[in-house]
Coordinates of N, CA and C in Angstrom, one line a residue:
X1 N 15.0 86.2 129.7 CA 15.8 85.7 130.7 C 17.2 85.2 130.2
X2 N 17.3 84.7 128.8 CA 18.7 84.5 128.4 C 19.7 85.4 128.4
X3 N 18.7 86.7 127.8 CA 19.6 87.7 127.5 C 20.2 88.2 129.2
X4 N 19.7 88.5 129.9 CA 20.4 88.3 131.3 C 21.6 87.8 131.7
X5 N 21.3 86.4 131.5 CA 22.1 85.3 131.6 C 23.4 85.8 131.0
X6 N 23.1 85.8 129.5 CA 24.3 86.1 128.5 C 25.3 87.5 128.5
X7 N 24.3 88.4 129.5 CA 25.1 89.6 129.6 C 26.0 89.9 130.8
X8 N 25.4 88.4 131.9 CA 26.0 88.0 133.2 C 27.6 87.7 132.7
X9 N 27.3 86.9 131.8 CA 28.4 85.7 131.6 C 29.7 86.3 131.4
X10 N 29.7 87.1 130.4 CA 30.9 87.7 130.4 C 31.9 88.5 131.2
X11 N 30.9 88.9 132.7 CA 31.7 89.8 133.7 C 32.1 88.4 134.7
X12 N 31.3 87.0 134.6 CA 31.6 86.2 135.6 C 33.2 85.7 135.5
X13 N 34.0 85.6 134.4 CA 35.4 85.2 134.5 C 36.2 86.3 134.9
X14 N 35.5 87.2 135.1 CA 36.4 88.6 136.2 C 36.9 88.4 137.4
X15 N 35.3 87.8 138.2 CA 35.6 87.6 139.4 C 36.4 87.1 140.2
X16 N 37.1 85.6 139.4 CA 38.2 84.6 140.0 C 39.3 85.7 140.2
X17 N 39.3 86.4 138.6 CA 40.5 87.3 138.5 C 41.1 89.0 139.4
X18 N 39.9 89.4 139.7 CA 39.7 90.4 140.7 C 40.1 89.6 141.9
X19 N 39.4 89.2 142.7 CA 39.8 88.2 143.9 C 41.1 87.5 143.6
X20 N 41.8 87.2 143.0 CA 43.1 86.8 142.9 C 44.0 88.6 142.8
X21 N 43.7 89.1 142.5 CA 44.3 90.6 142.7 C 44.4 90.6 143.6
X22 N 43.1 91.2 144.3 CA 43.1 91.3 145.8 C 43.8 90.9 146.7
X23 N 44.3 89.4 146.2 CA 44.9 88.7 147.2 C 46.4 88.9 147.5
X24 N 46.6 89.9 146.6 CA 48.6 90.0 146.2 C 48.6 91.3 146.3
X25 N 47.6 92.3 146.9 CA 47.7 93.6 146.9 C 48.7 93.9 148.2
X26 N 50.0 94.4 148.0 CA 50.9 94.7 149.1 C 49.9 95.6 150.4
X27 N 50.4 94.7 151.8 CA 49.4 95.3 152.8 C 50.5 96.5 153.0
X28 N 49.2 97.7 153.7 CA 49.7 99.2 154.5 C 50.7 99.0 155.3
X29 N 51.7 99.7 155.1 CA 52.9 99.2 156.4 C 53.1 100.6 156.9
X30 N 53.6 101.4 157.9 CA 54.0 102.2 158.8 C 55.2 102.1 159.2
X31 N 56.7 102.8 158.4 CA 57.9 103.2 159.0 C 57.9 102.9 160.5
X32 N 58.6 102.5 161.3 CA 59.1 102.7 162.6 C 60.0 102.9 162.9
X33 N 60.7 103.6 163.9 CA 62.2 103.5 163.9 C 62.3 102.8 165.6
X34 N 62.9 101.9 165.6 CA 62.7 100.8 166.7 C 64.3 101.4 167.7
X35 N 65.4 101.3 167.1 CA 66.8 102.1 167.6 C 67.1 103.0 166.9
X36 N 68.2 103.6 166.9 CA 68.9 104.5 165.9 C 69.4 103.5 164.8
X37 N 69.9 102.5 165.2 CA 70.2 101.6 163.6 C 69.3 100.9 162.7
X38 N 68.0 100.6 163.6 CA 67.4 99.6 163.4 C 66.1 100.8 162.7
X39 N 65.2 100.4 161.7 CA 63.9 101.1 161.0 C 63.3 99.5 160.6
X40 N 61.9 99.3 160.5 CA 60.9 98.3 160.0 C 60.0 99.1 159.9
X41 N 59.4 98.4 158.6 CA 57.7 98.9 158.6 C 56.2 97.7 159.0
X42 N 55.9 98.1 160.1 CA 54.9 97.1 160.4 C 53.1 97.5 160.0
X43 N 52.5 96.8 160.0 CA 51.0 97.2 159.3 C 50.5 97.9 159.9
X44 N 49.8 99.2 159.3 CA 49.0 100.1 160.0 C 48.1 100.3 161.1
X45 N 47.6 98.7 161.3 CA 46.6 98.8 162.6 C 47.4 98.2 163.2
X46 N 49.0 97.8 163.8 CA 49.5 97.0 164.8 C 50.2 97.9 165.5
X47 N 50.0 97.9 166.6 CA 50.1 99.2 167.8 C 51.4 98.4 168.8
X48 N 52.4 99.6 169.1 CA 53.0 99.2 170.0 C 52.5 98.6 171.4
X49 N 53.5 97.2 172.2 CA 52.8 97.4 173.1 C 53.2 97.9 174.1
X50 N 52.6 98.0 175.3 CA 53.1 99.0 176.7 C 54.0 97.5 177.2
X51 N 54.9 98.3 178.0 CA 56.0 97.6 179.0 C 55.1 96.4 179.9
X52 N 54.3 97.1 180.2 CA 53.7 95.8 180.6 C 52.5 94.4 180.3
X53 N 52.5 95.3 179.4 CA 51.7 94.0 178.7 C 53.0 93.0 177.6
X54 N 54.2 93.8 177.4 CA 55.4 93.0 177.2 C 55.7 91.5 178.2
X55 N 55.5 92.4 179.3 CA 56.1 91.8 180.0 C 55.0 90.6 180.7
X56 N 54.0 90.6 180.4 CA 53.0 89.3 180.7 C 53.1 88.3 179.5
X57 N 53.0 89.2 178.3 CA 52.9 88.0 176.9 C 54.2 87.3 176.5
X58 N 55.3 88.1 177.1 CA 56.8 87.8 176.7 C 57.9 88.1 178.3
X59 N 57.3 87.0 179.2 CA 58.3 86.7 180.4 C 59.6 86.2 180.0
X60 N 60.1 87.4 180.2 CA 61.4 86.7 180.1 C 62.5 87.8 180.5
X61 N 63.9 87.3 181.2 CA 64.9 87.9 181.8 C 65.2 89.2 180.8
X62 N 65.6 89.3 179.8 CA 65.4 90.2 178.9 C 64.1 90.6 177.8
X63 N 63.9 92.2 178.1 CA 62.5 92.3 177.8 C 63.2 92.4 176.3
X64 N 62.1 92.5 174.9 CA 62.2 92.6 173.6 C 62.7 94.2 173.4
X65 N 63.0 94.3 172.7 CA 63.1 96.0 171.7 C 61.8 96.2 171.8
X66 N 60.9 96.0 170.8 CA 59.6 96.2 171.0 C 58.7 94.7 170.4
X67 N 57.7 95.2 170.5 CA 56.5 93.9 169.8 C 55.2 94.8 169.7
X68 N 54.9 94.6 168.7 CA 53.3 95.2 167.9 C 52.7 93.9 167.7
X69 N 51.4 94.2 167.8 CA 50.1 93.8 167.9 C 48.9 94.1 167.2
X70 N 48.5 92.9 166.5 CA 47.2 93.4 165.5 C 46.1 94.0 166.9
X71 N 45.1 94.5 166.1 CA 44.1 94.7 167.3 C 43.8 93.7 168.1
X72 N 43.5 92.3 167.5 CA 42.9 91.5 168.4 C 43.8 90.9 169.4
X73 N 44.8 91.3 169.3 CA 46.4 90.8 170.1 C 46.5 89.3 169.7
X74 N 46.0 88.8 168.4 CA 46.2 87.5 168.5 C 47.6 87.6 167.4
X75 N 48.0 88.3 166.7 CA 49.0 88.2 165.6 C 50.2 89.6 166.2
X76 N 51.7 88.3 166.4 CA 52.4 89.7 167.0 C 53.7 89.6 166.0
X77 N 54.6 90.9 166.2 CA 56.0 91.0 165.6 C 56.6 91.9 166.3
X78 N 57.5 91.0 167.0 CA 58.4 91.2 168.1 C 59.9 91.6 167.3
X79 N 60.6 92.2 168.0 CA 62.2 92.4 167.9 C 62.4 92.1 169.1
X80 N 63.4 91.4 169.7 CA 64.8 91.7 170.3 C 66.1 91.7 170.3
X81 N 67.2 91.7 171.7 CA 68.9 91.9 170.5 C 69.1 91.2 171.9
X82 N 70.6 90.2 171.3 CA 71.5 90.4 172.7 C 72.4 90.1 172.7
X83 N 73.7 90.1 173.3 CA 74.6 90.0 173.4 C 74.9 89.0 173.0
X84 N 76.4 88.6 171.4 CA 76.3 87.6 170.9 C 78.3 87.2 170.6
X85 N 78.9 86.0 170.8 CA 80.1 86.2 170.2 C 80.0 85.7 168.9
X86 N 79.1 85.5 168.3 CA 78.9 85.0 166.8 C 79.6 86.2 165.9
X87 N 79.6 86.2 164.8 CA 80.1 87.0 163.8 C 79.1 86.8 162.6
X88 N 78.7 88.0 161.8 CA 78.3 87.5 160.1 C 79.2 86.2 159.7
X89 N 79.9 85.9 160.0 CA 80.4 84.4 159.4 C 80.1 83.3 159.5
X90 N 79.2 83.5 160.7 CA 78.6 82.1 161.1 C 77.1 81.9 160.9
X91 N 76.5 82.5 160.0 CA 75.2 82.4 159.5 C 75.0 80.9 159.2
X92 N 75.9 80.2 158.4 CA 75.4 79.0 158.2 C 75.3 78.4 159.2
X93 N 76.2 78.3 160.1 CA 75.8 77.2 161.4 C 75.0 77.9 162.1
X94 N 74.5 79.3 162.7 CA 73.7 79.9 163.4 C 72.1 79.0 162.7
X95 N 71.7 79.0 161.4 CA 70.7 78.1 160.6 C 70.5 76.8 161.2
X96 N 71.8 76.4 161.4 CA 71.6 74.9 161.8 C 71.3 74.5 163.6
X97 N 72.1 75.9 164.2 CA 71.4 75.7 165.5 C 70.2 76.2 165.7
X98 N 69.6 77.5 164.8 CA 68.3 77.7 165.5 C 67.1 76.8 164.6
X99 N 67.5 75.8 163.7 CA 66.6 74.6 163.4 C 66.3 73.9 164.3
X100 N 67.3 73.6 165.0 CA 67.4 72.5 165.6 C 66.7 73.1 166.9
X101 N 67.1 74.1 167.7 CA 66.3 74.8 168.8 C 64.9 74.7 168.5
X102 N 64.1 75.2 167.7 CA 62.8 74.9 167.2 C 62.1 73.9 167.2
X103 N 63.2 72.6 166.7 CA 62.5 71.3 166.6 C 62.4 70.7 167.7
X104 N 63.2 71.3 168.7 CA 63.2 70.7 170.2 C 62.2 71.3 171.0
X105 N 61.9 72.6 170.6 CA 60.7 73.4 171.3 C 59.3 73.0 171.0
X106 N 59.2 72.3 169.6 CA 57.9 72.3 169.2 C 58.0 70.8 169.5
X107 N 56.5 70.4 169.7 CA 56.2 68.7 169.0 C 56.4 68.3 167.6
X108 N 56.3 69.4 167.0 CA 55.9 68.9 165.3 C 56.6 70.7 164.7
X109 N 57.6 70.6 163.4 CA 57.8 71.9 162.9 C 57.6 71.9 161.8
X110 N 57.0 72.5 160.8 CA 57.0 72.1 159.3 C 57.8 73.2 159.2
X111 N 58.7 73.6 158.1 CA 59.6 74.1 157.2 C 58.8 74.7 156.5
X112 N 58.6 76.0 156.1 CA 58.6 76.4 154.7 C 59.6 76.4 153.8
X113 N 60.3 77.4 154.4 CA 61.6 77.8 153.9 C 62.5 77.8 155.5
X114 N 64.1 77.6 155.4 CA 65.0 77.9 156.0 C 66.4 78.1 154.9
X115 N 67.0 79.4 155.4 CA 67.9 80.2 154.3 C 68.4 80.9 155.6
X116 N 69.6 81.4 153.8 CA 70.4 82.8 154.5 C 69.8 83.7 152.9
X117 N 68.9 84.7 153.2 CA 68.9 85.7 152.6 C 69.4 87.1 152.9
X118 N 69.4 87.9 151.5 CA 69.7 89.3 151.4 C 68.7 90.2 151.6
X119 N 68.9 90.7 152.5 CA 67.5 92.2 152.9 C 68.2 93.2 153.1
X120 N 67.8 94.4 152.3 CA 68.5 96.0 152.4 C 70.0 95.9 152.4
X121 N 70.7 94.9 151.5 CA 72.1 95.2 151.8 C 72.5 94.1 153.1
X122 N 71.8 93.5 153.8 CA 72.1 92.4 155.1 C 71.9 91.4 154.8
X123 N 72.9 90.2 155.5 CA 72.4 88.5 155.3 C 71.2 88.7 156.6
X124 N 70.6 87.8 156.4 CA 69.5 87.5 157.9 C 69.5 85.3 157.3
X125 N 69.3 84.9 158.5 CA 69.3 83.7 158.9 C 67.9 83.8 158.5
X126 N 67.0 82.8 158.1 CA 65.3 82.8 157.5 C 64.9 81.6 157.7
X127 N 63.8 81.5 159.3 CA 63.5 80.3 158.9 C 61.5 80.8 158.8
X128 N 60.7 79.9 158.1 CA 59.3 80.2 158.4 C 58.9 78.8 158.9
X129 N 57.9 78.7 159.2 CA 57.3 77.2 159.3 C 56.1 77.8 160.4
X130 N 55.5 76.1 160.3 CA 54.3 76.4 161.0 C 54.8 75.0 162.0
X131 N 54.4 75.5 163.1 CA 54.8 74.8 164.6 C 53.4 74.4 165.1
X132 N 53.5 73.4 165.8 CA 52.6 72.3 166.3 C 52.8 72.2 167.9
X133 N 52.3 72.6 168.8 CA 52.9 71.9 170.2 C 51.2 71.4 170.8
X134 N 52.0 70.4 171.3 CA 50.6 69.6 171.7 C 50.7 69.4 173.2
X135 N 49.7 68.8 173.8 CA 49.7 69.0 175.1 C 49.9 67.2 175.7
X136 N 50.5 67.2 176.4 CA 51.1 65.6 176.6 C 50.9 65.2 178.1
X137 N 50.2 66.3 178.6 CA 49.7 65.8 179.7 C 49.1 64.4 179.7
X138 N 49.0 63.4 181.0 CA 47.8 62.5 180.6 C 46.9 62.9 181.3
X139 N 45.4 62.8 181.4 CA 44.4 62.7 181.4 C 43.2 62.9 180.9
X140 N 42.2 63.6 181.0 CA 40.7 63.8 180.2 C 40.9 65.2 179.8
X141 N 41.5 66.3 180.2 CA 41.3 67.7 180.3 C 42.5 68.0 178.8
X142 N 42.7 67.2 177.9 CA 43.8 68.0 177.2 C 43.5 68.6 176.1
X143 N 44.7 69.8 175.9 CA 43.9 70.6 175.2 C 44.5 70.5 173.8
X144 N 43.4 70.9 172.9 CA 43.9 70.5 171.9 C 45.4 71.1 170.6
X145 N 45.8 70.3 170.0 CA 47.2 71.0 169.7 C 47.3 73.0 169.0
X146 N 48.5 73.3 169.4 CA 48.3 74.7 169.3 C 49.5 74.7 168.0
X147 N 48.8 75.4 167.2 CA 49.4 75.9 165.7 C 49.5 77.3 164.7
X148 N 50.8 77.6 164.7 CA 50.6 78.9 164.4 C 51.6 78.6 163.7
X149 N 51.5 80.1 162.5 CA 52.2 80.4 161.4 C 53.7 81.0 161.8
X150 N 54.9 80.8 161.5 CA 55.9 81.7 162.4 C 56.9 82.4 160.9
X151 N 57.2 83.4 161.4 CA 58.4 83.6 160.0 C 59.8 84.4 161.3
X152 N 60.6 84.0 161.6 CA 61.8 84.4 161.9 C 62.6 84.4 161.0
X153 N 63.7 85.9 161.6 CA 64.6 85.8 161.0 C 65.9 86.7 161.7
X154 N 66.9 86.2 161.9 CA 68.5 86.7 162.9 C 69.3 87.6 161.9
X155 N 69.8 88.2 162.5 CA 70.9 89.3 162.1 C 71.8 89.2 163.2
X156 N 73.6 89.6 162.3 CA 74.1 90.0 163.8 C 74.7 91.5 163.2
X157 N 74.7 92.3 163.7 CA 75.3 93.5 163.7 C 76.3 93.9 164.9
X158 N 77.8 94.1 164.8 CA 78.7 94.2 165.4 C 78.7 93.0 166.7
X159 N 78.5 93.3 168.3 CA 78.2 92.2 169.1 C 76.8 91.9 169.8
X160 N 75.8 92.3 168.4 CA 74.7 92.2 169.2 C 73.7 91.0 167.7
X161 N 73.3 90.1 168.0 CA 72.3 89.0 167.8 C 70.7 89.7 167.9
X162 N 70.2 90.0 166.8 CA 69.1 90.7 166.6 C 68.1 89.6 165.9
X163 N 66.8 89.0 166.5 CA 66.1 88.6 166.5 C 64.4 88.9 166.1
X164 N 64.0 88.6 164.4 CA 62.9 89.3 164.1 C 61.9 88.1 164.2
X165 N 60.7 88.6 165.3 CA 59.4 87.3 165.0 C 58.2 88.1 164.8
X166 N 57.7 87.1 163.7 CA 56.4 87.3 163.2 C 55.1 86.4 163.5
X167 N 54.8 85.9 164.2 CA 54.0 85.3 164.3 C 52.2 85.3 164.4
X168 N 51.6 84.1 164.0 CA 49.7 84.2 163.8 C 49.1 83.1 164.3
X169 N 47.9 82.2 164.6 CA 47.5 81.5 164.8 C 47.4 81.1 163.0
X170 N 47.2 79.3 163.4 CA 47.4 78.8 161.9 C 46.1 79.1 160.8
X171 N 45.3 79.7 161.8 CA 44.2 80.2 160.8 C 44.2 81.1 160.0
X172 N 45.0 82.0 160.5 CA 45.1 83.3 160.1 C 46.5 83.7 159.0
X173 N 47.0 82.2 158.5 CA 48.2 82.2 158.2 C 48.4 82.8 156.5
X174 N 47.1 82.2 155.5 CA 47.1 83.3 154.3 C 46.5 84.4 154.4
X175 N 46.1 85.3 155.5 CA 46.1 86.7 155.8 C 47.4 87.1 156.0
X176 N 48.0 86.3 157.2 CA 49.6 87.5 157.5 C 50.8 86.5 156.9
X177 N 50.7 85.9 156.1 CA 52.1 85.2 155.6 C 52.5 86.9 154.6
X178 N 51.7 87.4 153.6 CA 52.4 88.5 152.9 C 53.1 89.5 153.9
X179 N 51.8 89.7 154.8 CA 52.3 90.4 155.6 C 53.7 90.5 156.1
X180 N 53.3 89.1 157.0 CA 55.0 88.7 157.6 C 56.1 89.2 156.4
X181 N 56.1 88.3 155.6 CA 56.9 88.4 154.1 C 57.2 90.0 154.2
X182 N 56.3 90.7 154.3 CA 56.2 92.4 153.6 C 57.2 93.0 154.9
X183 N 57.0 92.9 156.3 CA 57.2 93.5 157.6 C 59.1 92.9 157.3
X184 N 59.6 91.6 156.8 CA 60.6 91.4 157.4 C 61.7 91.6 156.2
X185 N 61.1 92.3 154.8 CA 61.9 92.9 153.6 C 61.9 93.9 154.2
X186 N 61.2 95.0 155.1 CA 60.9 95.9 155.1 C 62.1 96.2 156.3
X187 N 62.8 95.3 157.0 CA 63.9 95.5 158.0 C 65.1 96.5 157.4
X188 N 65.7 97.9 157.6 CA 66.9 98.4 157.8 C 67.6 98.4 158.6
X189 N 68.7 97.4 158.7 CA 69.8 97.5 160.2 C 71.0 97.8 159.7
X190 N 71.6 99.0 160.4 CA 73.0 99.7 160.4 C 73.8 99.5 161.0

């Protein structure tokens, strides 16, 4: 029985180290070409969605560019653009007002990071955090607070304000944080 034991032992310090591999293995991504200027690569099982199912999960006066969807439709990565008089010059203050928009939207926002980074040659505005909105209704029926992982990030290209979201429920958040991370290096805008 020792000798078992003893022939176990030395493959058991692998294991932590395999599963730590695993964990940093770059996920499958899929080229898209979203406009003629615009290319991202998003993960192999997240499927475009149809116009109308855009348009129930994302009401709003202007529809997105697009938005992909894991299978379970619980994890999405949207684009949209719009009409903007900002300039690449104003990336720093653009940071300081979409902080601030965020903190007013959510009850609670944690920060990961907020920056101006370099992707493909482009500044993009970078914020991540995990958002809190809770329900403030009063009475017996409330539901309980809603938390998800988010990674945005802005560009402007000529007069248009281009908006990348990544978003997951907070459970799901060291599954698609690489991800996110992977989908929004993976941005080429012309």
């Amino acid at each position: 029985m020792t000798t078992s034991r003893n022939t176990l032992r030395p493959t058991l310090w692998l294991l932590p180290l395999l599963l730590l591999l695993v964990a940093f293995v770059a996920p499958n991504l899929k080229k898209v070409q979203v406009a003629k200027n615009l290319t991202v690569s998003v993960p192999e099982d997240f499927q475009p969605l149809p116009d109308d199912a855009i348009a129930s999960k994302y009401p709003a006066a202007r529809k997105p560019l697009a938005v992909f969807s894991n299978p379970a439709g619980r994890v999405d990565f949207s684009i949209a653009n719009k009409q903007t008089t900002f300039t690449d010059r104003d990336y720093a203050l653009l940071l300081k007002v979409y902080e601030s928009n965020l903190q007013r939207t959510y009850t609670k926002v944690d920060f990961i990071s907020k920056d101006i980074r370099t992707v493909n040659k482009r500044d993009f505005v970078v914020l991540e955090f995990v958002s809190t909105l809770t329900d403030n209704r009063r009475g017996r029926e409330m539901m309980a607070p809603l938390k998800r992982y988010q990674l945005m990030q802005y560009a402007i290209s000529g007069d248009q304000l281009y908006v990348f979201h990544f978003n997951s429920p907070i459970e799901e958040q060291k599954q698609y944080q690489p991800v996110a991370q992977a989908v929004m290096q993976s941005i080429a805008l012309k």
